[in-house]
Coordinates of C-alpha atoms in Angstrom, one line a residue:
Chain A
M1 CA 0.0 35.7 84.8
G2 CA 1.3 35.2 88.2
C3 CA 2.2 37.8 90.7
N4 CA 5.4 39.7 89.8
L5 CA 8.2 39.1 92.8
R6 CA 11.7 40.8 90.7
D7 CA 11.7 42.6 93.7
L8 CA 12.3 40.7 96.2
A9 CA 14.3 38.6 94.9
E10 CA 17.9 38.2 93.6
S11 CA 19.0 35.6 91.0
E12 CA 21.8 33.5 89.7
V13 CA 22.8 33.5 86.5
I14 CA 23.1 30.1 85.1
D15 CA 23.8 27.6 81.8
I16 CA 21.8 24.4 81.2
A17 CA 24.5 22.8 81.7
D18 CA 24.5 23.1 85.4
L19 CA 20.9 21.2 85.0
A20 CA 22.4 17.9 83.7
G21 CA 21.3 15.0 86.2
K22 CA 18.7 17.2 87.5
R23 CA 15.2 16.8 87.3
V24 CA 13.6 19.4 86.2
G25 CA 9.6 19.9 86.5
I26 CA 8.5 22.5 83.6
D27 CA 5.6 23.9 83.6
S28 CA 4.2 23.4 80.5
F29 CA 1.3 24.8 79.4
L30 CA 3.6 28.3 79.4
V31 CA 5.8 26.7 77.1
A32 CA 3.4 25.1 75.1
F33 CA 2.1 29.1 74.8
Q34 CA 5.2 29.5 73.5
F35 CA 5.3 27.4 70.6
L36 CA 1.7 28.1 69.1
T37 CA 2.6 32.0 69.3
S38 CA 6.4 31.7 67.7
I39 CA 6.1 28.6 65.3
R40 CA 3.9 30.3 62.7
A41 CA 2.9 30.8 59.0
R42 CA 4.6 34.2 58.9
G43 CA 5.9 34.3 54.8
A44 CA 4.1 37.4 52.8
T45 CA 1.5 36.0 52.4
G46 CA 1.6 33.8 55.6
D47 CA -2.5 33.5 57.8
G48 CA -0.3 34.3 60.9
G49 CA -1.9 31.2 62.0
P50 CA 0.1 27.7 63.6
L51 CA 2.1 25.4 61.2
K52 CA -0.5 22.0 60.5
D53 CA -0.3 19.5 58.5
G54 CA -1.8 18.2 55.9
K55 CA -4.9 16.8 57.5
G56 CA -5.0 20.0 58.7
R57 CA -3.9 19.9 62.6
T58 CA -1.8 22.1 64.6
V59 CA 1.9 21.1 64.7
S60 CA 3.3 23.9 66.7
H61 CA 3.0 22.9 70.0
L62 CA 4.4 19.2 68.9
M63 CA 7.9 20.9 66.8
G64 CA 8.6 22.8 69.8
F65 CA 7.8 20.2 72.4
F66 CA 10.2 18.0 70.4
D67 CA 13.2 20.4 69.7
R68 CA 13.2 21.2 73.2
A69 CA 12.8 18.0 74.9
T70 CA 15.5 16.6 73.0
T71 CA 17.4 19.8 73.4
L72 CA 16.9 18.7 77.2
L73 CA 18.0 15.5 77.1
A74 CA 20.7 16.3 75.3
A75 CA 22.6 18.2 77.6
G76 CA 21.9 15.5 79.9
V77 CA 18.4 17.2 81.7
I78 CA 15.6 15.2 82.8
P79 CA 12.8 17.1 81.9
V80 CA 9.5 16.3 84.0
F81 CA 6.2 18.0 81.8
I82 CA 3.8 19.3 83.7
F83 CA 0.3 20.5 81.9
D84 CA -1.9 22.5 83.9
G85 CA -5.1 20.4 85.2
K86 CA -8.7 22.1 86.4
H87 CA -7.8 25.4 87.3
P88 CA -8.8 26.6 90.3
E89 CA -12.3 28.5 90.8
L90 CA -10.4 31.7 92.6
K91 CA -8.9 31.9 88.8
A92 CA -12.4 32.2 86.8
E93 CA -12.0 36.2 86.7
T94 CA -8.7 35.6 85.1
I95 CA -9.5 33.3 82.9
A96 CA -12.8 34.6 81.4
K97 CA -10.8 38.2 80.5
R98 CA -8.2 35.5 79.3
S99 CA -11.0 34.5 77.0
Q100 CA -12.4 37.8 76.3
S101 CA -9.3 39.0 74.7
R102 CA -8.3 36.1 72.6
R103 CA -12.3 35.4 71.4
D104 CA -11.5 39.7 71.1
A105 CA -8.2 39.1 68.7
Q106 CA -9.9 36.0 66.5
E107 CA -12.0 38.1 65.6
K108 CA -10.3 40.7 64.3
W109 CA -7.6 37.9 62.8
D110 CA -10.7 36.9 60.7
Q111 CA -11.3 40.3 59.6
A112 CA -7.8 40.9 59.1
L113 CA -7.8 37.8 56.7
A114 CA -11.4 38.8 54.8
E115 CA -9.5 42.3 54.1
G116 CA -6.3 40.2 53.1
D117 CA -4.1 42.2 55.2
Y118 CA -2.0 39.6 56.5
P119 CA 0.8 41.6 58.1
E120 CA -2.4 42.5 60.4
A121 CA -3.6 39.4 60.3
Q122 CA -0.2 37.6 61.9
K123 CA -0.5 40.2 64.3
W124 CA -4.1 39.0 65.8
G125 CA -3.5 35.5 65.1
Q126 CA -0.9 35.8 67.2
R127 CA -3.2 36.2 70.3
A128 CA -5.9 34.7 69.1
V129 CA -4.0 31.0 70.1
R130 CA -6.0 28.1 71.4
Y131 CA -4.6 25.0 73.2
T132 CA -6.9 23.0 73.5
P133 CA -8.0 19.8 75.4
E134 CA -6.6 17.6 72.9
M135 CA -3.9 19.8 71.8
V136 CA -2.5 18.9 75.6
E137 CA -3.0 15.0 74.6
E138 CA -1.3 14.5 72.3
S139 CA 2.1 16.7 73.2
I140 CA 2.0 14.2 76.6
E141 CA 1.6 10.7 74.2
M142 CA 4.7 12.8 72.2
L143 CA 6.8 13.3 75.4
R144 CA 6.1 9.7 76.3
L145 CA 7.0 8.2 73.3
L146 CA 10.8 9.5 73.9
G147 CA 10.3 7.9 76.2
V148 CA 10.4 11.5 79.5
P149 CA 8.3 11.8 81.8
A150 CA 4.8 13.3 80.8
F151 CA 1.3 14.3 82.9
R152 CA -1.6 16.9 83.7
A153 CA -1.4 18.2 87.0
A154 CA -4.4 18.3 90.0
A155 CA -4.5 21.9 89.3
E156 CA -2.0 24.9 88.3
G157 CA 1.3 23.2 86.7
E158 CA 3.7 25.4 88.4
G159 CA 1.4 24.4 91.2
Q160 CA 2.4 20.8 91.1
A161 CA 5.7 20.9 89.9
A162 CA 6.4 23.6 93.0
V163 CA 4.7 20.9 95.2
M164 CA 7.1 17.9 94.0
A165 CA 10.0 20.5 94.3
A166 CA 8.9 20.1 97.8
N167 CA 8.9 16.9 98.2
G168 CA 12.0 16.0 96.5
L169 CA 10.3 14.2 93.4
I170 CA 11.8 16.5 91.0
D171 CA 14.8 19.4 91.5
V172 CA 14.1 22.1 90.3
V173 CA 10.7 24.3 89.1
A174 CA 11.4 25.8 85.0
T175 CA 8.3 28.5 85.0
Q176 CA 8.1 32.0 84.0
D177 CA 5.7 32.5 86.3
W178 CA 7.0 33.6 89.9
D179 CA 4.0 31.9 91.4
A180 CA 6.1 28.6 91.7
L181 CA 8.1 30.2 94.9
L182 CA 4.5 31.1 96.4
Y183 CA 3.3 27.8 95.3
G184 CA 6.9 25.8 98.2
S185 CA 9.2 24.9 94.9
P186 CA 12.9 25.4 96.4
V187 CA 14.3 26.5 93.5
L188 CA 12.8 28.3 90.5
V189 CA 14.5 28.5 86.7
R190 CA 13.5 31.0 84.9
N191 CA 14.4 32.2 80.8
L192 CA 15.3 27.9 81.1
M193 CA 16.5 28.6 77.3
S194 CA 17.9 32.3 77.2
V195 CA 21.7 31.9 76.4
G196 CA 22.4 35.9 76.2
S197 CA 19.3 36.4 73.7
K198 CA 17.8 39.6 73.5
R199 CA 14.1 40.9 74.1
M200 CA 12.9 44.4 73.9
G201 CA 16.5 45.5 74.0
R202 CA 17.3 43.4 77.4
V203 CA 19.4 40.3 77.5
I204 CA 17.7 37.7 79.0
R205 CA 19.8 34.6 80.7
A206 CA 18.3 31.3 82.2
E207 CA 18.5 32.4 86.3
K208 CA 17.8 30.8 89.4
I209 CA 16.4 31.8 92.1
I210 CA 16.4 30.6 95.5
L211 CA 13.2 30.0 98.3
A212 CA 15.4 30.2 101.3
D213 CA 17.1 33.0 99.9
V214 CA 14.2 35.7 99.7
L215 CA 12.6 34.5 102.5
D216 CA 16.2 35.3 104.4
K217 CA 16.6 38.3 102.4
N218 CA 13.2 40.0 103.6
Q219 CA 12.9 38.2 106.7
L220 CA 9.8 36.6 105.8
S221 CA 8.0 33.6 106.5
R222 CA 6.9 31.8 103.7
E223 CA 3.6 32.4 105.2
Q224 CA 4.3 36.3 105.1
L225 CA 5.5 35.8 101.3
V226 CA 2.0 34.3 100.0
D227 CA 0.1 37.5 102.4
L228 CA 2.4 40.0 100.8
A229 CA 1.8 38.3 97.0
I230 CA -1.9 38.0 98.2
M231 CA -2.1 42.1 98.7
I232 CA -0.3 43.0 95.4
G233 CA -2.4 40.9 93.5
T234 CA -2.3 37.5 91.7
D235 CA -4.3 35.1 89.0
F236 CA -6.8 34.5 92.3
H237 CA -7.0 37.9 93.8
P238 CA -6.6 41.4 91.8
G239 CA -4.4 42.7 95.4
I240 CA -4.9 45.6 97.6
R241 CA -5.0 48.6 95.6
G242 CA -2.6 50.9 96.5
I243 CA -0.2 48.2 97.7
G244 CA 2.9 47.2 95.3
P245 CA 5.8 44.8 96.6
K246 CA 8.0 47.7 97.9
T247 CA 4.6 49.3 100.5
G248 CA 3.8 45.8 100.6
L249 CA 6.6 44.4 102.3
K250 CA 7.1 47.0 104.6
L251 CA 3.5 46.7 105.8
I252 CA 4.0 42.8 106.1
R253 CA 6.9 42.8 108.4
R254 CA 5.4 45.4 110.4
H255 CA 2.3 43.5 111.2
L256 CA 2.9 40.1 110.1
T257 CA -0.6 38.7 108.7
I258 CA -3.4 40.8 105.9
E259 CA -5.4 40.6 109.0
K260 CA -3.4 42.8 110.6
V261 CA -2.7 45.1 107.6
C262 CA -5.9 45.6 106.4
E263 CA -7.2 46.7 110.5
F264 CA -4.4 49.0 110.3
K265 CA -5.5 50.8 107.1
E266 CA -9.4 50.2 108.3
I267 CA -10.3 47.9 105.0
A268 CA -12.2 45.2 104.6
V269 CA -10.3 41.7 103.7
P270 CA -9.5 40.4 101.0
E271 CA -12.3 38.0 99.3
N272 CA -11.5 34.4 100.0
L273 CA -8.7 34.5 102.2
D274 CA -8.4 31.2 103.4
E275 CA -8.7 29.3 100.0
I276 CA -5.9 31.8 98.7
R277 CA -3.7 30.8 101.1
E278 CA -4.3 27.7 101.2
L279 CA -3.5 27.2 97.4
F280 CA -0.6 28.2 97.7
L281 CA 0.4 26.5 101.2
N282 CA -1.1 23.7 99.9
H283 CA -1.8 23.2 96.3
P284 CA -3.7 19.7 95.3
A285 CA -1.1 17.5 92.9
T286 CA -1.6 14.4 91.6
T287 CA 1.1 11.8 93.1
G288 CA 2.1 8.4 91.9
H289 CA 3.8 9.6 88.4
D290 CA 7.2 7.8 86.8
L291 CA 9.7 10.3 87.0
E292 CA 12.5 7.6 85.2
L293 CA 13.4 8.7 81.7
K294 CA 12.3 5.1 79.5
P295 CA 14.1 3.7 76.2
I296 CA 13.1 5.2 72.9
D297 CA 11.1 3.2 70.8
T298 CA 12.8 5.0 67.6
D299 CA 10.7 3.2 65.1
A300 CA 7.3 3.9 66.9
L301 CA 8.1 7.4 66.9
K302 CA 9.2 8.5 64.1
A303 CA 6.0 6.6 62.5
W304 CA 4.1 9.4 64.8
L305 CA 6.1 11.8 64.0
T306 CA 5.9 11.4 60.2
E307 CA 1.9 11.0 60.0
R308 CA 1.8 14.4 61.2
D309 CA 4.0 15.6 58.5
F310 CA 7.1 16.3 60.3
S311 CA 10.3 16.4 58.0
E312 CA 12.9 14.0 57.8
R313 CA 16.0 16.2 58.5
R314 CA 14.1 17.3 61.8
I315 CA 13.2 13.9 63.1
E316 CA 16.9 12.4 62.3
R317 CA 18.6 16.0 64.0
N318 CA 16.7 15.5 66.5
L319 CA 17.2 11.6 67.3
A320 CA 20.7 12.8 66.0
K321 CA 21.3 14.7 69.7
L322 CA 20.0 12.0 71.8
N323 CA 22.3 8.6 70.2
N324 CA 24.4 8.2 73.1
T325 CA 22.2 9.6 75.8
S326 CA 21.4 6.3 78.0
Q327 CA 17.6 6.4 76.0
M328 CA 19.4 5.2 72.9
R329 CA 23.1 3.9 73.4
K330 CA 23.6 0.8 72.1
T331 CA 27.0 0.2 71.5
G332 CA 30.1 0.3 74.2
Q333 CA 30.7 3.7 73.2
A334 CA 30.3 5.9 76.4
S335 CA 29.3 9.7 76.9
L336 CA 31.4 12.2 78.3
F337 CA 28.4 12.9 81.0
D338 CA 29.3 9.3 82.1
Y339 CA 31.8 10.6 83.8
Chain B
M1 CA 30.2 44.9 69.0
L2 CA 32.8 43.1 67.7
N3 CA 35.4 44.4 65.3
I4 CA 38.6 42.5 65.1
T5 CA 41.1 41.5 62.0
A6 CA 43.0 38.2 62.2
R7 CA 45.2 36.2 59.6
S8 CA 43.4 34.2 57.7
E9 CA 45.3 31.5 59.0
L10 CA 45.0 31.8 62.4
L11 CA 41.2 31.7 61.8
R12 CA 41.3 28.4 60.0
T13 CA 43.1 26.7 62.7
I14 CA 40.5 28.0 65.2
V15 CA 37.9 26.7 63.0
E16 CA 39.1 23.2 62.3
T17 CA 40.1 22.9 65.1
L18 CA 36.6 22.9 66.5
N19 CA 35.1 21.2 63.4
V20 CA 36.6 18.1 64.2
V21 CA 34.2 17.8 67.6
V22 CA 31.4 20.1 65.7
E23 CA 29.6 21.8 62.8
D24 CA 28.2 25.0 64.8
A25 CA 29.8 26.6 67.2
R26 CA 29.3 29.0 69.4
M27 CA 31.9 31.6 70.0
D28 CA 32.2 33.9 73.0
F29 CA 34.2 36.9 72.3
G30 CA 35.3 38.8 75.3
E31 CA 37.9 41.5 76.4
G32 CA 40.6 38.6 76.6
G33 CA 40.1 37.3 73.6
L34 CA 38.0 34.6 72.1
E35 CA 37.0 31.4 74.2
V36 CA 35.2 28.4 72.9
R37 CA 34.0 25.1 74.3
V38 CA 31.7 22.7 72.7
V39 CA 30.3 19.1 72.8
D40 CA 29.3 16.8 69.3
P41 CA 25.9 15.5 69.2
S42 CA 26.6 12.3 70.9
H43 CA 28.7 13.6 73.4
V44 CA 31.2 11.4 72.6
A45 CA 34.0 14.4 72.0
M46 CA 34.7 17.9 73.4
V47 CA 37.1 20.6 72.2
Q48 CA 37.8 23.6 75.1
M49 CA 39.5 26.4 73.2
R50 CA 40.9 29.8 74.3
V51 CA 42.7 32.1 71.6
D52 CA 44.3 35.5 73.0
A53 CA 43.1 38.3 71.5
A54 CA 46.9 39.1 71.8
A55 CA 46.8 36.6 68.5
F56 CA 45.5 39.0 66.5
D57 CA 46.3 41.8 64.9
T58 CA 43.1 44.6 66.3
W59 CA 40.9 43.1 68.6
E60 CA 38.0 45.8 69.8
V61 CA 35.4 43.9 71.3
E62 CA 33.0 43.9 73.9
D63 CA 31.9 41.0 75.4
T64 CA 29.6 39.0 72.3
S65 CA 28.8 35.8 71.6
L66 CA 28.3 34.3 68.4
G67 CA 26.5 31.2 66.6
I68 CA 29.0 30.0 63.7
E69 CA 28.3 27.5 61.3
L70 CA 31.9 26.3 60.8
L71 CA 31.7 25.7 57.2
K72 CA 30.6 29.1 55.5
M73 CA 33.5 30.0 57.9
K74 CA 35.8 27.3 55.9
E75 CA 34.9 27.8 52.5
L76 CA 35.1 31.9 52.6
L77 CA 38.6 30.8 54.4
S78 CA 39.5 28.1 52.0
L79 CA 39.9 31.3 49.6
A80 CA 42.4 32.8 51.3
S81 CA 46.3 32.8 51.2
P82 CA 47.3 32.0 55.2
T83 CA 48.8 35.5 55.5
D84 CA 45.4 37.1 53.9
L85 CA 44.0 39.2 56.6
V86 CA 40.2 38.5 57.3
E87 CA 38.3 41.1 58.9
L88 CA 35.4 40.3 61.6
Q89 CA 32.9 42.6 62.2
Y90 CA 29.1 42.2 64.0
D91 CA 26.8 44.9 65.2
D92 CA 24.3 43.5 67.8
A93 CA 21.5 46.0 66.1
V94 CA 22.4 44.3 63.1
G95 CA 21.8 41.0 64.1
Q96 CA 24.2 40.5 61.0
V97 CA 28.9 39.0 60.4
N98 CA 30.2 40.5 57.5
I99 CA 33.4 38.9 56.9
S100 CA 36.4 40.3 54.3
V101 CA 38.8 38.6 52.6
G102 CA 40.3 41.2 50.3
K103 CA 37.7 42.1 48.0
I104 CA 35.4 39.9 49.4
D105 CA 32.7 41.2 51.7
R106 CA 30.6 37.8 53.2
V107 CA 27.1 38.9 54.9
I108 CA 26.7 35.6 57.3
R109 CA 23.3 35.2 59.6
P110 CA 24.4 34.5 62.9
L111 CA 22.6 30.7 64.7
D112 CA 20.8 31.6 67.3
T113 CA 23.3 30.9 70.7
A114 CA 20.4 29.4 72.5
N115 CA 20.7 25.5 70.8
L116 CA 24.6 26.2 71.5
T117 CA 24.7 26.1 75.0
P118 CA 28.4 24.9 76.1
P119 CA 28.7 21.9 78.2
N120 CA 30.3 21.3 81.5
V121 CA 34.3 20.2 80.7
P122 CA 33.5 16.5 82.6
G123 CA 35.2 15.9 86.1
L124 CA 38.7 14.0 85.4
D125 CA 41.4 12.6 88.0
L126 CA 43.5 11.4 85.7
P127 CA 47.3 11.5 87.0
S128 CA 49.0 9.7 84.1
N129 CA 50.3 11.6 81.3
V130 CA 52.6 11.5 78.2
T131 CA 54.1 14.1 76.2
I132 CA 54.8 13.7 72.8
A133 CA 55.7 15.5 69.0
G134 CA 52.4 15.9 67.1
A135 CA 53.6 14.0 64.5
D136 CA 54.6 11.1 66.6
L137 CA 51.3 10.9 67.5
A138 CA 49.5 11.3 64.4
Q139 CA 51.4 8.6 62.5
A140 CA 51.1 6.2 65.3
L141 CA 47.2 7.1 64.5
R142 CA 47.4 6.8 61.1
A143 CA 49.3 3.4 61.4
A144 CA 46.9 2.3 64.3
R145 CA 44.0 3.2 61.5
Q146 CA 45.1 1.1 58.9
V147 CA 44.0 -1.8 60.7
G148 CA 40.9 -0.8 62.9
D149 CA 38.6 1.6 63.6
L150 CA 39.6 0.9 67.5
V151 CA 42.5 1.6 69.1
N152 CA 44.4 1.2 72.7
L153 CA 46.8 3.5 74.2
S154 CA 48.6 2.5 76.9
L155 CA 51.1 4.0 79.1
E156 CA 53.2 1.9 81.6
P157 CA 55.7 3.6 84.1
D158 CA 58.2 3.2 81.2
S159 CA 56.6 3.8 77.7
F160 CA 53.8 4.8 75.7
S161 CA 52.1 2.5 73.1
V162 CA 49.4 2.6 70.3
H163 CA 48.2 -0.5 69.7
V164 CA 45.2 -2.5 67.2
S165 CA 44.4 -5.1 66.2
G166 CA 42.2 -6.6 63.1
D167 CA 40.7 -10.3 62.9
Q168 CA 44.2 -11.0 60.7
D169 CA 46.3 -7.9 61.3
S170 CA 47.8 -5.7 64.0
V171 CA 49.8 -3.1 64.9
N172 CA 52.0 -1.8 67.2
V173 CA 53.9 1.7 67.7
S174 CA 56.4 1.5 71.0
Y175 CA 57.6 5.0 72.7
G176 CA 60.1 4.7 75.7
K177 CA 60.1 7.3 78.3
D178 CA 63.1 8.7 76.6
E179 CA 61.9 8.9 73.9
V180 CA 59.1 10.6 74.6
L181 CA 59.1 14.7 75.8
A182 CA 57.8 13.8 79.3
L183 CA 56.5 11.4 81.3
E184 CA 54.0 10.1 83.8
C185 CA 52.6 6.8 85.0
D186 CA 52.7 5.0 88.6
S187 CA 50.9 1.8 87.3
P188 CA 49.7 0.8 84.3
V189 CA 46.3 2.1 82.1
R190 CA 44.9 1.4 79.3
S191 CA 42.1 2.6 77.1
Q192 CA 39.6 2.6 73.5
F193 CA 38.8 4.7 71.9
S194 CA 37.6 5.1 68.5
L195 CA 39.6 6.5 65.6
T196 CA 36.7 8.6 63.9
Y197 CA 37.3 10.5 66.2
L198 CA 40.5 10.4 67.7
L199 CA 42.6 10.3 64.1
P200 CA 40.7 13.8 63.2
M201 CA 41.9 15.2 66.2
A202 CA 45.8 14.6 65.4
K203 CA 46.0 15.7 62.3
M204 CA 45.4 19.2 63.4
M205 CA 48.0 18.7 66.2
A206 CA 50.2 16.9 63.4
S207 CA 53.1 20.5 63.3
T208 CA 53.2 21.1 66.7
E209 CA 55.5 20.1 68.5
S210 CA 54.4 18.8 72.0
V211 CA 51.1 17.4 73.0
C212 CA 49.8 15.5 76.0
L213 CA 47.9 13.0 76.2
R214 CA 46.3 12.9 79.8
F215 CA 44.4 9.2 80.6
G216 CA 43.7 6.1 83.3
E217 CA 41.8 3.2 82.9
N218 CA 39.1 3.1 81.0
L219 CA 38.3 6.5 81.5
P220 CA 38.0 9.2 78.8
L221 CA 41.6 11.4 77.1
K222 CA 42.4 14.7 77.6
I223 CA 43.9 15.8 75.1
E224 CA 46.4 19.2 75.4
F225 CA 48.2 21.2 72.7
S226 CA 48.6 25.2 71.8
F227 CA 48.9 26.4 69.2
D228 CA 50.1 30.2 67.6
N229 CA 53.5 30.6 69.8
D230 CA 50.7 29.3 72.9
A231 CA 48.9 32.0 72.1
G232 CA 45.6 29.8 71.4
S233 CA 45.4 26.1 74.3
V234 CA 43.3 24.3 72.6
V235 CA 42.1 20.6 75.1
Y236 CA 39.9 17.8 73.4
F237 CA 38.5 15.0 75.8
L238 CA 37.5 11.8 74.1
A239 CA 35.2 9.1 75.6
P240 CA 36.2 5.6 76.0
R241 CA 34.9 2.6 74.6
V242 CA 34.0 0.9 77.3
E243 CA 33.8 -3.0 77.0
G244 CA 30.3 -4.9 78.0
D245 CA 26.8 -2.8 78.6
L246 CA 26.8 0.3 79.7

């Protein structure tokens, strides 16, 4: 997933509260997958599948987005949910690989279920996750009922978000994917919702990475950063064998472009180089999106959620968080966020 | 890693002070002491608290953040007498909080701190302030509550008053400059607050010698007080009621 630029970047730990009042573009495909893999039937005899409503429709992603959006709104953040559009053709290979491993997982999942091996089923069920176009549309519909901007990108979600950030339409791009920097996002936030939670024994916190600092620290132009990433390997190209971040950085600093690096190493330049560069430097993006928060029609929202078997408790708990935000405020009680 | 001991009275003060504003709180334990910053779900009231490690009987702490359901702590502490020692332990590897009161060992699973992000403190410039005995403030606000839900606080260069007008009745409690502990005010200011929030706060300071109220014209109220011989300090923030549309 994306290109790992960790070694090139310095990050600053932040809190959600630091993003209050800011428009945060959220790479929503990634988030949806997190919800679909984590919100699951995990009891002793859980089949490992996502949670479903009475009609058999998956609701894990909706629950996740509902909780996520209200938590962000309650923190004063203006979330902008951006979903992947059409994947660039150059990504076909990456996508095909992902589909294949999902199909393999599906087979093993079916098999484990047939054998009644629930722990095994839960393991594979998690890897067989699908996020269909219908599920995307549903997610967008629900977020709009919450008065939150949500839409599909022209191509990659983090690419569209980065272009919007570069144009000043949003303030920050939140994604795990370092590619957002390659797409030109001035500010990248990773681990948006982590507050010192532990993962694999490491404490994970939300962190902010500034593109200008990354370029400055490594004495690179953005074009050179993109060239460097292409050498290391991206979703669009496996990269040049034997070149990692450190070697790559040295090479690009000395030779300035991929072409010159390849000339020096006497190898062929990566296939489709110009198209890949173009994807990073001028990523296609849809325009004309309304980025304002809208008042919430609580009755319509409740009806929509109840129809999908959301519990009264979950709905009320989340809506209570929004009392007194500008979207719900009815009385003369001010909020501390107004000051 | 966390291993602390405290008088139940101290823990009870901490829990109840926070519970005025929230049900769940993230407690940040560090070498120097405990810090908590929480805001109620509708962002009307906030509490910022700090308790020095010295206030505790033992304090062995590596930086740890715990999400605690305050009601559970309150229930448990209600079983102890004020001077009973309470032991609180937490081990990252196990992921559970062990609390012992005498023969009682209770295990509490902490809440996910991801949903308990500390809020930013509002940036406020509040030059006017009055310092008053906690008992006087609590009494004035109890009187106010007998008449209405919303209370007006006003400060003039030589007096502080608490005023409520109901449909028929009204109540007014005024203190002259020499009847309070301190008063600073250049020009008169007035703000209105909801007693639903303010009264429970005032009850927490009813036995406090001095409470400092800072406010301005239609600005949030900032209430500062301390407990346990100044080892614990508390700041409550309360957003005002404002007339007309926001």
